[in-house]
Short mmCIF file of C-alpha atoms (C1' of nucleotides) in Angstrom, two decimals:
data_model
loop_
_atom_site.label_atom_id
_atom_site.label_comp_id
_atom_site.label_asym_id
_atom_site.label_seq_id
_atom_site.Cartn_x
_atom_site.Cartn_y
_atom_site.Cartn_z
CA MET A 1 0.00 0.00 0.00
CA LYS A 2 1.06 3.48 -0.58
CA LYS A 3 -0.51 5.16 2.43
CA GLU A 4 -0.74 8.91 2.58
CA VAL A 5 2.83 9.56 3.50
CA LYS A 6 3.45 12.47 1.22
CA LYS A 7 0.51 14.67 0.69
CA ILE A 8 2.36 17.83 0.11
CA THR A 9 4.02 17.04 -3.22
CA LYS A 10 6.32 19.90 -3.95
CA SER A 11 5.47 20.05 -7.63
CA LYS A 12 7.76 22.98 -8.15
CA LYS A 13 9.03 22.85 -11.66
CA ALA A 14 12.70 23.65 -11.55
CA ASN A 15 13.16 23.13 -15.26
CA PRO A 16 10.78 24.58 -17.80
CA LYS A 17 10.03 22.27 -20.70
CA GLU A 18 13.65 21.53 -21.35
CA GLU A 19 13.28 18.13 -22.90
CA LYS A 20 11.19 17.97 -26.00
CA PRO A 21 11.66 14.67 -27.82
CA ARG A 22 9.18 15.82 -30.41
CA ILE A 23 11.57 18.48 -31.59
CA LYS A 24 14.66 17.22 -33.29
CA GLY A 25 17.92 19.09 -33.63
CA GLU A 26 17.24 22.22 -31.67
CA ALA A 27 17.21 20.64 -28.26
CA LYS A 28 19.61 23.12 -26.80
CA ALA A 29 18.13 23.18 -23.36
CA TYR A 30 20.08 20.35 -21.83
CA SER A 31 18.63 18.62 -18.89
CA PHE A 32 19.30 15.52 -16.93
CA PHE A 33 17.65 13.66 -19.74
CA GLN A 34 20.46 14.57 -22.08
CA ASP A 35 23.02 13.95 -19.38
CA VAL A 36 21.74 10.46 -18.79
CA PHE A 37 21.66 9.68 -22.48
CA ASP A 38 25.12 11.05 -22.99
CA VAL A 39 26.59 9.03 -20.16
CA VAL A 40 24.82 5.86 -21.17
CA ARG A 41 26.05 6.22 -24.74
CA GLN A 42 29.60 6.35 -23.43
CA ILE A 43 29.29 2.99 -21.77
CA PRO A 44 31.85 0.74 -23.48
CA LYS A 45 30.73 -2.56 -24.93
CA GLY A 46 30.80 -5.47 -22.60
CA ARG A 47 30.16 -3.15 -19.71
CA ALA A 48 27.13 -2.11 -17.75
CA THR A 49 26.23 0.39 -15.11
CA SER A 50 23.48 1.05 -12.65
CA TYR A 51 20.93 3.83 -12.45
CA GLY A 52 22.45 4.93 -9.19
CA ALA A 53 25.91 5.27 -10.75
CA VAL A 54 24.58 7.38 -13.58
CA ALA A 55 22.55 9.41 -11.16
CA ASN A 56 25.62 9.88 -9.04
CA TYR A 57 27.58 11.13 -12.01
CA ILE A 58 24.89 13.60 -12.89
CA GLY A 59 24.51 14.68 -9.32
CA THR A 60 21.04 13.43 -8.59
CA LYS A 61 22.26 10.32 -6.87
CA LEU A 62 19.54 10.72 -4.32
CA SER A 63 17.06 10.17 -7.09
CA ALA A 64 18.15 7.23 -9.13
CA ARG A 65 14.50 6.96 -10.07
CA MET A 66 14.83 9.98 -12.29
CA VAL A 67 17.45 8.14 -14.30
CA GLY A 68 15.15 5.26 -14.89
CA TRP A 69 12.35 7.61 -15.65
CA ALA A 70 14.58 9.43 -18.10
CA MET A 71 15.35 6.15 -19.78
CA ASN A 72 11.69 5.99 -20.56
CA SER A 73 12.36 8.65 -23.13
CA ALA A 74 15.54 6.91 -24.13
CA HIS A 75 13.76 4.82 -26.67
CA ILE A 76 12.68 8.05 -28.32
CA ALA A 77 16.08 9.67 -28.07
CA LYS A 78 18.45 9.54 -30.99
CA PRO A 79 20.89 8.10 -31.53
CA LYS A 80 19.57 5.14 -29.69
CA VAL A 81 20.65 4.91 -26.11
CA PRO A 82 22.04 1.52 -25.05
CA ALA A 83 19.61 1.30 -22.21
CA HIS A 84 20.27 -2.40 -22.09
CA ARG A 85 23.60 -1.57 -20.50
CA VAL A 86 21.87 0.13 -17.64
CA VAL A 87 20.41 -2.02 -14.93
CA ASN A 88 19.58 -1.58 -11.30
CA ARG A 89 22.12 -1.91 -8.55
CA ASN A 90 21.42 -5.63 -8.31
CA GLY A 91 22.38 -6.05 -11.94
CA MET A 92 18.85 -7.14 -12.66
CA LEU A 93 17.34 -6.31 -16.02
CA THR A 94 14.44 -4.49 -14.51
CA GLY A 95 13.73 -2.49 -17.62
CA ARG A 96 13.47 -5.39 -20.00
CA HIS A 97 9.72 -5.01 -20.11
CA HIS A 98 10.06 -1.57 -21.59
CA PHE A 99 11.95 -2.80 -24.62
CA PRO A 100 10.24 -3.65 -27.89
CA THR A 101 10.60 -7.24 -26.78
CA PRO A 102 11.29 -8.43 -23.24
CA THR A 103 14.05 -10.67 -24.52
CA MET A 104 15.78 -8.00 -26.57
CA MET A 105 17.60 -6.55 -23.59
CA GLU A 106 19.29 -9.72 -22.46
CA GLU A 107 19.98 -10.70 -26.04
CA LEU A 108 21.85 -7.46 -26.60
CA LEU A 109 23.80 -8.04 -23.42
CA VAL A 110 24.68 -11.56 -24.45
CA LYS A 111 25.89 -10.26 -27.79
CA GLU A 112 28.31 -8.07 -25.87
CA LYS A 113 29.65 -11.08 -24.07
CA ILE A 114 27.75 -10.20 -20.96
CA LYS A 115 26.41 -13.23 -19.22
CA VAL A 116 22.81 -12.98 -18.19
CA LYS A 117 21.32 -15.43 -15.77
CA ASP A 118 17.75 -15.27 -14.61
CA ASN A 119 17.29 -11.71 -15.85
CA THR A 120 20.37 -10.71 -13.89
CA ILE A 121 23.85 -9.88 -15.15
CA VAL A 122 26.44 -12.40 -14.01
CA ASP A 123 29.54 -10.89 -12.43
CA PHE A 124 27.88 -7.54 -12.58
CA GLU A 125 30.48 -5.98 -10.32
CA LYS A 126 33.17 -7.08 -12.75
CA ILE A 127 31.66 -5.44 -15.78
CA PHE A 128 30.34 -2.57 -13.75
CA TRP A 129 31.22 0.74 -15.31
CA ASP A 130 31.06 3.78 -13.10
CA PRO A 131 30.97 7.01 -15.12
CA ALA A 132 32.00 9.09 -12.13
CA GLN A 133 35.04 6.86 -11.82
CA GLU A 134 35.93 6.25 -15.45
CA LEU A 135 35.11 9.66 -16.80
CA THR A 136 36.60 11.28 -13.74
CA LEU A 137 34.61 14.42 -13.97
"C1'" DG B 1 -3.69 21.87 -7.51
"C1'" DC B 2 -3.31 17.31 -5.23
"C1'" DA B 3 -2.55 12.30 -5.38
"C1'" DT B 4 -0.27 8.51 -7.57
"C1'" DT B 5 3.34 6.44 -10.04
"C1'" DG B 6 8.09 5.20 -11.52
"C1'" DA B 7 13.44 0.98 -15.73
"C1'" DC B 8 16.01 2.88 -7.94
"C1'" DG B 9 18.43 2.74 -3.56
"C1'" DA B 10 19.42 2.57 1.09
"C1'" DA B 11 17.85 1.59 5.64
"C1'" DG B 12 14.95 -0.56 9.10
"C1'" DG B 13 12.22 -4.40 11.17
"C1'" DC C 1 18.35 -12.89 5.61
"C1'" DC C 2 13.88 -11.37 3.49
"C1'" DC C 3 10.42 -8.11 3.26
"C1'" DT C 4 8.61 -3.52 4.12
"C1'" DT C 5 9.03 1.53 4.18
"C1'" DC C 6 10.83 6.07 3.23
"C1'" DG C 7 13.20 9.36 0.23
"C1'" DC C 8 13.87 11.90 -4.38
"C1'" DC C 9 12.30 14.54 -8.52
"C1'" DA C 10 9.54 14.97 -12.29
"C1'" DA C 11 5.43 13.71 -14.94
"C1'" DT C 12 0.85 12.43 -15.53
"C1'" DG C 13 -4.08 11.74 -14.30
#
DNA sequence: GCATTGACGAAGG
DNA sequence: CCCTTCGCCAATG
C-alpha cells in the first residue's frame, strides 16, 4: 500500500520544458535527460552500469529513479541509447519489459559477451562501469 | 492543484 | 536474511 505519506508534493518545476523529444535538432536546453543519455552512450561494450551510478555522475544520486524515468524517453532519443547496458544496482534487467521485446535486452547483453542469468547480469560488479570513476569528472 | 506512479536505492524491522 | 518503508524529482491523471 502506498498510504498517505506524502501529501504535500512539492510540484515545483525547476526546469521549464527543457526536454522535448518531439523536436529534433534544436534541443539546446540540456537537462538531466540529455546527461543520462550522454553518459549511457559512453558505456563501453561489454560493460554495464546502474541507475544509481549514472545518477551519481549527474549529481542526482539521491534520485536514481529519475534516471530510470529518463530512460523511458531513451527509446525516443536519438541516436539510440544503449539502455540495455543500464540495470539496477542488483544487476537485474528491470527495464526489459520496456523494450520492444522483453528478450531483446538480455539478447543485446549476451551479444556483448555479458552473461545474463535469470534476468540478472552475471559478475555484474566485474563489468560494472562507473561514469564518475571512469570519466573522472 | 493534489494524489499517484516510476526501468532505484538505502535503511529498518 | 527477506520483506517492508521512506526518500527523491519529475510527470501524468
